[in-house]
CSV table of C-alpha atoms and ligand atoms in Angstrom, one decimal:
chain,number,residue,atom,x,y,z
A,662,UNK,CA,8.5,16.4,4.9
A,663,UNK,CA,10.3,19.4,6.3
A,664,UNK,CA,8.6,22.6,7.3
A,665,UNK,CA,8.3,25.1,4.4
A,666,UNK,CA,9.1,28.9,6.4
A,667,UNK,CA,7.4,32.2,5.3
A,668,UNK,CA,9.5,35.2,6.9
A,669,UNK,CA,8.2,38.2,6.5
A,670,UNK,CA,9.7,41.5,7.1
A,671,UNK,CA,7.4,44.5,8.1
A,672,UNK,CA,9.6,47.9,7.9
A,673,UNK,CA,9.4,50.0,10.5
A,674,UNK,CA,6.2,48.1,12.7
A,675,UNK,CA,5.7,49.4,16.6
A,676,UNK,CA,3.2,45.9,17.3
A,677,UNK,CA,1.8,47.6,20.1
A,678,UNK,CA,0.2,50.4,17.9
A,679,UNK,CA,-0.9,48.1,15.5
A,680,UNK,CA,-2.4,45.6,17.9
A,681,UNK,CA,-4.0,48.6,20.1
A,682,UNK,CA,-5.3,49.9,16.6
A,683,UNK,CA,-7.7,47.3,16.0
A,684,UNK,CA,-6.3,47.4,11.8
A,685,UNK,CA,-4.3,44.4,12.1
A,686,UNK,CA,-6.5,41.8,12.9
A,687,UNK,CA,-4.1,38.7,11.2
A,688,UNK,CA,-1.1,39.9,13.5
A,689,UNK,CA,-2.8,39.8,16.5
A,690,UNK,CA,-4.0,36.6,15.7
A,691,UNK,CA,-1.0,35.1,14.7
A,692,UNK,CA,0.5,36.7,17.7
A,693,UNK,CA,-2.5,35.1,20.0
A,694,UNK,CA,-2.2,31.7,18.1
A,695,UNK,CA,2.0,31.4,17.5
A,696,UNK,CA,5.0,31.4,19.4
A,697,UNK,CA,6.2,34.9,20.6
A,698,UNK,CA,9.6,36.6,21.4
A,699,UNK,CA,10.1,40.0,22.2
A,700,UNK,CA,14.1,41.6,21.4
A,701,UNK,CA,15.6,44.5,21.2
A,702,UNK,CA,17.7,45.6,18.1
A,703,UNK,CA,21.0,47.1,17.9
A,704,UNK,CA,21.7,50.8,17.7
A,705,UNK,CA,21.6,52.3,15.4
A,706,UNK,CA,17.9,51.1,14.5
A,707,UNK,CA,18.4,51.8,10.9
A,708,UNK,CA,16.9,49.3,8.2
A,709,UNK,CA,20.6,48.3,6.8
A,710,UNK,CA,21.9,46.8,10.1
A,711,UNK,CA,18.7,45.7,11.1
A,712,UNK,CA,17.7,43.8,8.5
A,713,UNK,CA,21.0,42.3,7.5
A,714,UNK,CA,20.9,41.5,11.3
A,715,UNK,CA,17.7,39.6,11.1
A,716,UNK,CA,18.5,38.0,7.8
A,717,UNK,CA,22.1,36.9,8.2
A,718,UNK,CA,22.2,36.0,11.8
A,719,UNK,CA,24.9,38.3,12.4
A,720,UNK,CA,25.8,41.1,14.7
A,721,UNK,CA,26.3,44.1,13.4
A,722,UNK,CA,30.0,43.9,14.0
A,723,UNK,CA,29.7,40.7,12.1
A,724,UNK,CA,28.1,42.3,9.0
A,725,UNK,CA,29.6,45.5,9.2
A,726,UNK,CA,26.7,47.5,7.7
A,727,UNK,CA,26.9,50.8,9.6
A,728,UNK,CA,24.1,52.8,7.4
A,729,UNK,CA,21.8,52.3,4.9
A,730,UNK,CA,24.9,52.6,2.5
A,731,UNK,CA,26.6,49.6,3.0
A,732,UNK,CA,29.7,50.9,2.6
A,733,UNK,CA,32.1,48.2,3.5
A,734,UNK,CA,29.8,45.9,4.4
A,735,UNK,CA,31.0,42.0,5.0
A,736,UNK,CA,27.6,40.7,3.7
A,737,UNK,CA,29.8,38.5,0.5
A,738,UNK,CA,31.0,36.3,3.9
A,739,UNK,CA,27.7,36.5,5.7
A,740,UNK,CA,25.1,34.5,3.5
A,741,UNK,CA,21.3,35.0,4.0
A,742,UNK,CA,19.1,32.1,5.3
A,743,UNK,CA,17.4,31.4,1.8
A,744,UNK,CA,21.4,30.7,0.8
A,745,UNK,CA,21.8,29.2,3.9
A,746,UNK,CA,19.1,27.2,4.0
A,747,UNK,CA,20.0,25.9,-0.2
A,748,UNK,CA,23.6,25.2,1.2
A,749,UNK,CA,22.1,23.0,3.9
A,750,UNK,CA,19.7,21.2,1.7
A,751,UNK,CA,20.7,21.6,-2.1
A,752,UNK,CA,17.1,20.3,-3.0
A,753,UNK,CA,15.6,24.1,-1.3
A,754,UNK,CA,13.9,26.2,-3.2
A,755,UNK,CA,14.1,29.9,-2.1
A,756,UNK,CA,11.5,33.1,-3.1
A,757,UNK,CA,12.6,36.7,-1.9
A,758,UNK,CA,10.0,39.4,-2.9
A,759,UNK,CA,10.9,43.1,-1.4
A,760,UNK,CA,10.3,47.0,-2.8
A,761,UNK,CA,13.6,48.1,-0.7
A,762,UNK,CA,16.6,47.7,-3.5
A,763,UNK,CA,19.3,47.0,-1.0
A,764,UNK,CA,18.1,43.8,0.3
A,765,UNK,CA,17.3,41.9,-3.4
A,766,UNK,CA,18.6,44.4,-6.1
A,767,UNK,CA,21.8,43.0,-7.0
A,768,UNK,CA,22.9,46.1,-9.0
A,769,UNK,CA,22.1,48.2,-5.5
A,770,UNK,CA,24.7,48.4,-2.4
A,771,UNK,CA,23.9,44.9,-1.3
A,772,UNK,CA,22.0,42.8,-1.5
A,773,UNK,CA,21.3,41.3,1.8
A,774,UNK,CA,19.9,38.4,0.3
A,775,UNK,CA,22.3,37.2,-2.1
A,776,UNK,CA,21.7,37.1,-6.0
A,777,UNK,CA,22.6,33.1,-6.9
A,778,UNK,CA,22.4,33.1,-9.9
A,779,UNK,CA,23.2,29.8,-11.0
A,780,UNK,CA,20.1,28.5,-8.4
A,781,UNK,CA,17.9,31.2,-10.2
A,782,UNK,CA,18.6,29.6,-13.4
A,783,UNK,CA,17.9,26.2,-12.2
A,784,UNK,CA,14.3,27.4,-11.0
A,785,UNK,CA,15.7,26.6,-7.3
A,786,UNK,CA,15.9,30.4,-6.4
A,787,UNK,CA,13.4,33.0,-7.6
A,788,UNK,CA,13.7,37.1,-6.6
A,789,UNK,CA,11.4,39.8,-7.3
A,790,UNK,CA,12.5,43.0,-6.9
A,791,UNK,CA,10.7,46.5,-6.9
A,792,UNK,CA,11.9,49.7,-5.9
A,793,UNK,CA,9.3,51.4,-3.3
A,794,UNK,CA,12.0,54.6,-3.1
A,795,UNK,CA,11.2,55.6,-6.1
A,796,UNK,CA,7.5,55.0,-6.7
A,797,UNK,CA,6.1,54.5,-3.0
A,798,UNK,CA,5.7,51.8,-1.0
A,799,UNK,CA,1.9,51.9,-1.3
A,800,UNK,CA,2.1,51.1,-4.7
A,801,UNK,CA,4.5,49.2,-4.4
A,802,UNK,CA,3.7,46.4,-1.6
A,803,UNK,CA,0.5,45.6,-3.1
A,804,UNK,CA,2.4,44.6,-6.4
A,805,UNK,CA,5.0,42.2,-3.6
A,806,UNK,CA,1.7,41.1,-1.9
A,807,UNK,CA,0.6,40.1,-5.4
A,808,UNK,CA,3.6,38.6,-6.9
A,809,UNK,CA,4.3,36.4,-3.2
A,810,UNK,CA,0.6,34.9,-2.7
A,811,UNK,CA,1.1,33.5,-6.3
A,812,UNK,CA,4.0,32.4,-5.7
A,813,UNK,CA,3.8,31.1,-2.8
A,814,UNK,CA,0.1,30.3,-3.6
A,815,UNK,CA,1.3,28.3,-7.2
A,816,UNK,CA,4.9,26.9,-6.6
A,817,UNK,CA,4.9,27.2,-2.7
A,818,UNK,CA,9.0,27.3,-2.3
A,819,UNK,CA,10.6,26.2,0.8
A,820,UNK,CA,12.0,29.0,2.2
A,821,UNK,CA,10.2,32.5,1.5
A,822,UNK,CA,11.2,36.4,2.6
A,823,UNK,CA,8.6,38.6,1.7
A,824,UNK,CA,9.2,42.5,2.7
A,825,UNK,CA,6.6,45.1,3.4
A,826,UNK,CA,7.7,48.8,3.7
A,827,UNK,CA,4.3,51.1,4.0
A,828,UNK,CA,3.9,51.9,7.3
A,829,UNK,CA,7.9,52.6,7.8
A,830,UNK,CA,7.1,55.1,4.9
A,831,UNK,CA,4.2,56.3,6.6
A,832,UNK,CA,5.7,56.5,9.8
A,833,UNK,CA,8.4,58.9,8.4
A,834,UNK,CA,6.5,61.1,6.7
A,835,UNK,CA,3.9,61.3,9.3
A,836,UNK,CA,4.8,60.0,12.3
A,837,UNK,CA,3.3,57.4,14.0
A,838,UNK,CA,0.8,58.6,16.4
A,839,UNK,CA,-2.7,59.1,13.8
A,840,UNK,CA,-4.2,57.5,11.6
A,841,UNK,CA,-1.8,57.4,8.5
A,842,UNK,CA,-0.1,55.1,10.2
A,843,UNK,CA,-2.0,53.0,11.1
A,844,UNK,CA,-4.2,52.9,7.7
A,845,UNK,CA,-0.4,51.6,6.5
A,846,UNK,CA,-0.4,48.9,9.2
A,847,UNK,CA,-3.9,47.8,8.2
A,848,UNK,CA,-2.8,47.6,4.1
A,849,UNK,CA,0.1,45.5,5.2
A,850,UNK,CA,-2.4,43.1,7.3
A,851,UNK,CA,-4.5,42.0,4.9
A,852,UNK,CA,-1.7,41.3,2.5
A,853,UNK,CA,-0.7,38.8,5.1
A,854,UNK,CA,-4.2,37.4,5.8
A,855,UNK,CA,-3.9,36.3,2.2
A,856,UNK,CA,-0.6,34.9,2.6
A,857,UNK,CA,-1.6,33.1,5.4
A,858,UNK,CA,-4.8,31.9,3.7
A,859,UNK,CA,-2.1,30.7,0.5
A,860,UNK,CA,-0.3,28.2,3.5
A,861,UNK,CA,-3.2,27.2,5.1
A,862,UNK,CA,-4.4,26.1,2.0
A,863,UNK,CA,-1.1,24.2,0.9
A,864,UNK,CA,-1.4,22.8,4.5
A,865,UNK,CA,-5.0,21.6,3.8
A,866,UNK,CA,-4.9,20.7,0.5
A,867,UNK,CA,-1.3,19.0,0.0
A,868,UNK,CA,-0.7,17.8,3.9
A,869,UNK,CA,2.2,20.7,4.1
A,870,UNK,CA,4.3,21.9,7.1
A,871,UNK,CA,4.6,25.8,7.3
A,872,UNK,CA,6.3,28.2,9.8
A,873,UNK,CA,4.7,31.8,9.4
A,874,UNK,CA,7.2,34.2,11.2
A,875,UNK,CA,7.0,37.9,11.7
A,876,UNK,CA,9.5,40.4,12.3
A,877,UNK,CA,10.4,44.2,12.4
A,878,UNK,CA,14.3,45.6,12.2
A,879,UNK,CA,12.6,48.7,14.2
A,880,UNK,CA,9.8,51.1,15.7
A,881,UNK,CA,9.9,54.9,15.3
A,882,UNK,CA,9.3,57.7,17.7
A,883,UNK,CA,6.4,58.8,17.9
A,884,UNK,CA,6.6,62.5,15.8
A,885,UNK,CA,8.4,59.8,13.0
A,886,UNK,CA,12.4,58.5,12.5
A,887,UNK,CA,14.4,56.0,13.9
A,888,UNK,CA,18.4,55.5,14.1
A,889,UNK,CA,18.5,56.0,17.7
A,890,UNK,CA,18.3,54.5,21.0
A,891,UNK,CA,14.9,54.9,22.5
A,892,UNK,CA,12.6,51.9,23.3
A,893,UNK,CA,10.3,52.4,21.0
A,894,UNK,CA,12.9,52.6,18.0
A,895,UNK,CA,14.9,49.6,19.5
A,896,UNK,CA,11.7,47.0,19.9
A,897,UNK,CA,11.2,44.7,18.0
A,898,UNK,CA,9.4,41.0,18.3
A,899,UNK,CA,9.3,37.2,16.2
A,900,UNK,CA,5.9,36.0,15.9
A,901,UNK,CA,6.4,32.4,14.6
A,902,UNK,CA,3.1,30.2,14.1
A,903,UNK,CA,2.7,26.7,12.4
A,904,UNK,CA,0.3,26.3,10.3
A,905,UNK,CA,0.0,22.7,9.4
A,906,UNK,CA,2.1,21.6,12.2
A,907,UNK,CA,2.8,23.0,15.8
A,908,UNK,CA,4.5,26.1,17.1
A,909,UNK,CA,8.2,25.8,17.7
A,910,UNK,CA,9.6,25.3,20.5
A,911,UNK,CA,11.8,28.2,21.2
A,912,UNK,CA,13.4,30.1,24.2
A,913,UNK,CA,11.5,32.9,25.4
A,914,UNK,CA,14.2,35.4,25.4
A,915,UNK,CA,16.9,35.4,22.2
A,916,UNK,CA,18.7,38.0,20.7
A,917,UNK,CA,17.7,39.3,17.0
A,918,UNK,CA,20.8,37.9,15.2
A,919,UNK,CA,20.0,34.4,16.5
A,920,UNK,CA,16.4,33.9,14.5
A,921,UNK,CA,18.1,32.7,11.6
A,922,UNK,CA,19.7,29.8,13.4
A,923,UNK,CA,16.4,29.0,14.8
A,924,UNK,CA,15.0,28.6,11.4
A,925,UNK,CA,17.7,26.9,9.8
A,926,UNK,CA,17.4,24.4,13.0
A,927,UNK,CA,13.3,23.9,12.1
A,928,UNK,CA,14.6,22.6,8.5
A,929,UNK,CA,17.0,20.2,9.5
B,2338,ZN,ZN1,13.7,50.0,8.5
């Protein structure tokens, strides 16, 4: 049987912060109990790049998204790892859940992860989209927390990107030194204590193999805002833990646009 991944995406999450906070008590442990990476993300640290970085396994010259416009972008020739991963294995089913249009919303400037239509009518490929720009990201992560523990929970596809956005709001609005932020970190935390309790329970109950892997596309400064070059907006970090199975066994040091190979690799 081959390892079911859940990748999710945190927005905007400085680990240290979070960890030194005490409110994220399922990252620190999946950080104590998996495999960890630490990398450092192309300038300029904005979500665009980053992401489709992280989600393509491409540089940013590769991609060519400058901004979070996507003007021009090359993302048609650089497919996703749920497409990836179907065009490896056509059996693969693939979930995406985000609240950030560009990365699901087809009718937006991307998306990152492409719309495959044809899979989504076959019930091999399944997207939920919500748009946290408009109606906040507070609102609207709980409602992608609840739509990927069921799904993940009831259907349990094999490859899964589930993206949370609250504390990179937060962090913007303000900053990340106080307690907003940090009251975002903690909201996004226990949404993925219950999606880790969803795969632990498929793991129990039906003998599956899952890979639970954490990521950020940046940090902020501290008064709030990214885009720049500073440590702190450039850090980022993969925590990948099996659940069900053991950690992988990857290299210590890799570069951000190389994850998606390493997950490809875990499903082959
Ligand atoms: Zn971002």
């Amino acid at each position: 049987m081959k390892t079911k991944i859940l990748l999710i995406g945190i927005d905007g999450l400085i680990l240290r912060t979070a960890i030194d906070s005490g409110r994220a008590p399922t990252l620190t442990a999946l950080k104590d109990a998996g495999h960890f990476s630490e990398f450092t993300m192309a300038v300029p640290t904005l979500s665009g790049p980053g992401w489709s970085t992280l989600l393509t396994g491409s540089t940013h010259a590769e991609h060519a998204v400058k901004d979070n416009n996507f003007n021009g972008h090359n993302l048609l020739h650089r497919p996703d790892l749920l497409s990836r991963a179907f065009y490896q294995d056509q059996s693969t089913t693939t979930f995406a859940a985000a609240g950030w249009p560009p990365l699901v919303d087809p009718v937006g400037v991307g998306p990152v992860i492409h719309e495959r239509r044809e899979q989504q009518r076959a019930e091999r490929h399944r997207v939920i989209v919500r748009d946290g720009e408009t109606y906040g990201y507070k609102l609207i992560d709980s409602e992608i927390a609840e739509a990927a523990v069921y799904a993940v929970s009831k259907a349990g596809p094999d490859v899964n990107f589930v993206y949370f956005c609250d504390a990179d709001e937060s962090g913007h609005t303000h900053g990340v030194v106080g307690e907003h932020y940090v009251d975002a970190i903690g909201r996004i935390d226990s949404y993925v204590s219950r999606l880790h309790a969803a795969v632990t329970s498929r793991a129990k109950e039906l003998g599956e193999e899952w890979l639970m892997v954490l990521t950020t596309d940046h940090g902020h400064v501290d008064e709030g805002g990214h885009g720049y070059g500073s440590d702190q907006e450039r850090a980022s970090f993969v925590i990948a833990a099996g659940v069900g199975r053991a950690n992988p066994t990857w290299p210590e040091q890799f570069e951000p646009e190389n994850l998606v190979e390493l997950l490809l690799a875990e499903r082959a």
